[in-house]
Amino acid sequence: MVNESGASVYSASEVARKEFPDLDVSIRGAVSIGRRLMDPLAELVKIDPNPSGGQYQHDVNQQALKGTLDDVVVSCVNAVGVEVNTASEQLLTYVSGLATAGQKYYRFSR
């Protein structure tokens, strides 16, 4: 079984439109769910966590929430590791010591 949470958020995102410009939104979501079976972390990092929040999400400082979520993802990605030759740009942004074009800083795990 594969958790489909956030598939609709991904399928409507700019990342999905860039990856699959000719596919329908529902097909993009299906592709995302299928990819989660193969490499869950690589696919889940493409989903913006804010729309999937909770009842009290907006009562929290959004910048602090994003920072904390990023720290957790950096920790997970660096603990698991990535295949650099096949990893997406979104996944590589969470690898400590790497920066993609346009980034002004390097991420380091704590």
Tab-separated table of C-alpha atoms in Angstrom:
chain	number	residue	atom	x	y	z
A	1	MET	CA	0.000	0.000	0.000
A	2	VAL	CA	1.150	3.515	-0.802
A	3	ASN	CA	-0.023	6.605	1.055
A	4	GLU	CA	-1.557	9.040	-1.425
A	5	SER	CA	-1.509	12.073	0.890
A	6	GLY	CA	-0.358	15.160	-0.959
A	7	ALA	CA	-0.599	13.634	-4.437
A	8	SER	CA	-3.139	16.251	-5.488
A	9	VAL	CA	-0.937	19.020	-4.072
A	10	TYR	CA	2.010	17.718	-6.099
A	11	SER	CA	0.026	17.170	-9.294
A	12	ALA	CA	-1.077	20.822	-9.348
A	13	SER	CA	2.365	22.187	-8.440
A	14	GLU	CA	4.881	23.961	-10.643
A	15	VAL	CA	7.315	21.055	-10.146
A	16	ALA	CA	4.797	18.595	-11.605
A	17	ARG	CA	4.001	20.897	-14.515
A	18	LYS	CA	7.721	21.127	-15.324
A	19	GLU	CA	8.215	17.354	-15.046
A	20	PHE	CA	5.109	16.388	-17.031
A	21	PRO	CA	3.935	19.373	-19.085
A	22	ASP	CA	1.804	17.261	-21.441
A	23	LEU	CA	0.016	15.165	-18.802
A	24	ASP	CA	-3.337	15.794	-17.134
A	25	VAL	CA	-3.359	16.668	-13.411
A	26	SER	CA	-4.901	13.295	-12.469
A	27	ILE	CA	-2.202	11.416	-14.404
A	28	ARG	CA	0.531	13.436	-12.676
A	29	GLY	CA	-0.941	12.396	-9.328
A	30	ALA	CA	-0.986	8.746	-10.377
A	31	VAL	CA	2.657	8.957	-11.484
A	32	SER	CA	3.588	10.478	-8.128
A	33	ILE	CA	1.836	7.690	-6.225
A	34	GLY	CA	3.570	5.068	-8.388
A	35	ARG	CA	6.964	6.664	-7.809
A	36	ARG	CA	6.376	6.588	-4.048
A	37	LEU	CA	6.389	2.816	-4.241
A	38	MET	CA	9.890	2.898	-5.741
A	39	ASP	CA	11.458	5.743	-3.718
A	40	PRO	CA	9.118	7.403	-1.192
A	41	LEU	CA	11.522	10.034	0.127
A	42	ALA	CA	12.567	11.207	-3.345
A	43	GLU	CA	8.934	11.765	-4.262
A	44	LEU	CA	7.691	13.209	-0.967
A	45	VAL	CA	10.286	16.022	-0.941
A	46	LYS	CA	8.494	17.461	-3.989
A	47	ILE	CA	5.333	18.173	-1.985
A	48	ASP	CA	4.893	21.515	-0.253
A	49	PRO	CA	3.975	20.641	3.356
A	50	ASN	CA	1.905	23.793	3.988
A	51	PRO	CA	-1.320	22.836	2.157
A	52	SER	CA	-1.355	19.486	3.955
A	53	GLY	CA	-1.209	21.203	7.386
A	54	GLY	CA	-3.700	20.815	10.148
A	55	GLN	CA	-6.389	22.632	12.048
A	56	TYR	CA	-3.958	24.875	13.953
A	57	GLN	CA	-1.241	25.137	11.312
A	58	HIS	CA	-1.818	28.855	10.714
A	59	ASP	CA	-1.504	29.621	14.433
A	60	VAL	CA	2.186	28.715	14.181
A	61	ASN	CA	4.928	31.023	12.941
A	62	GLN	CA	5.119	29.970	9.271
A	63	GLN	CA	8.811	30.767	8.884
A	64	ALA	CA	9.682	28.711	11.976
A	65	LEU	CA	7.454	25.867	10.750
A	66	LYS	CA	9.149	25.827	7.335
A	67	GLY	CA	12.603	25.922	8.943
A	68	THR	CA	11.776	23.025	11.230
A	69	LEU	CA	10.259	20.964	8.417
A	70	ASP	CA	13.330	21.632	6.261
A	71	ASP	CA	15.621	20.547	9.113
A	72	VAL	CA	13.722	17.271	9.478
A	73	VAL	CA	13.864	16.572	5.735
A	74	VAL	CA	17.601	17.409	5.611
A	75	SER	CA	18.180	15.014	8.493
A	76	CYS	CA	16.205	12.221	6.803
A	77	VAL	CA	17.793	12.691	3.372
A	78	ASN	CA	21.295	12.720	4.819
A	79	ALA	CA	20.625	9.683	6.996
A	80	VAL	CA	19.252	7.674	4.057
A	81	GLY	CA	21.482	9.051	1.309
A	82	VAL	CA	20.682	9.659	-2.345
A	83	GLU	CA	21.737	8.325	-5.731
A	84	VAL	CA	23.261	11.522	-7.089
A	85	ASN	CA	23.048	10.449	-10.738
A	86	THR	CA	19.274	9.918	-10.657
A	87	ALA	CA	18.100	12.254	-7.874
A	88	SER	CA	15.759	15.121	-8.706
A	89	GLU	CA	16.742	18.739	-8.208
A	90	GLN	CA	14.265	18.949	-5.323
A	91	LEU	CA	15.901	16.004	-3.537
A	92	LEU	CA	19.429	17.310	-4.108
A	93	THR	CA	18.564	20.617	-2.411
A	94	TYR	CA	18.310	18.690	0.860
A	95	VAL	CA	21.739	17.026	0.628
A	96	SER	CA	24.176	18.652	3.026
A	97	GLY	CA	26.943	20.553	1.304
A	98	LEU	CA	25.278	20.706	-2.103
A	99	ALA	CA	23.678	23.762	-3.644
A	100	THR	CA	21.721	23.965	-6.893
A	101	ALA	CA	21.740	26.852	-9.325
A	102	GLY	CA	20.115	29.865	-7.729
A	103	GLN	CA	20.689	28.824	-4.128
A	104	LYS	CA	22.576	31.392	-2.117
A	105	TYR	CA	23.488	29.124	0.767
A	106	TYR	CA	24.403	25.561	1.587
A	107	ARG	CA	22.264	23.379	3.813
A	108	PHE	CA	23.989	21.560	6.614
A	109	SER	CA	22.373	18.995	8.865
A	110	ARG	CA	22.561	19.543	12.577
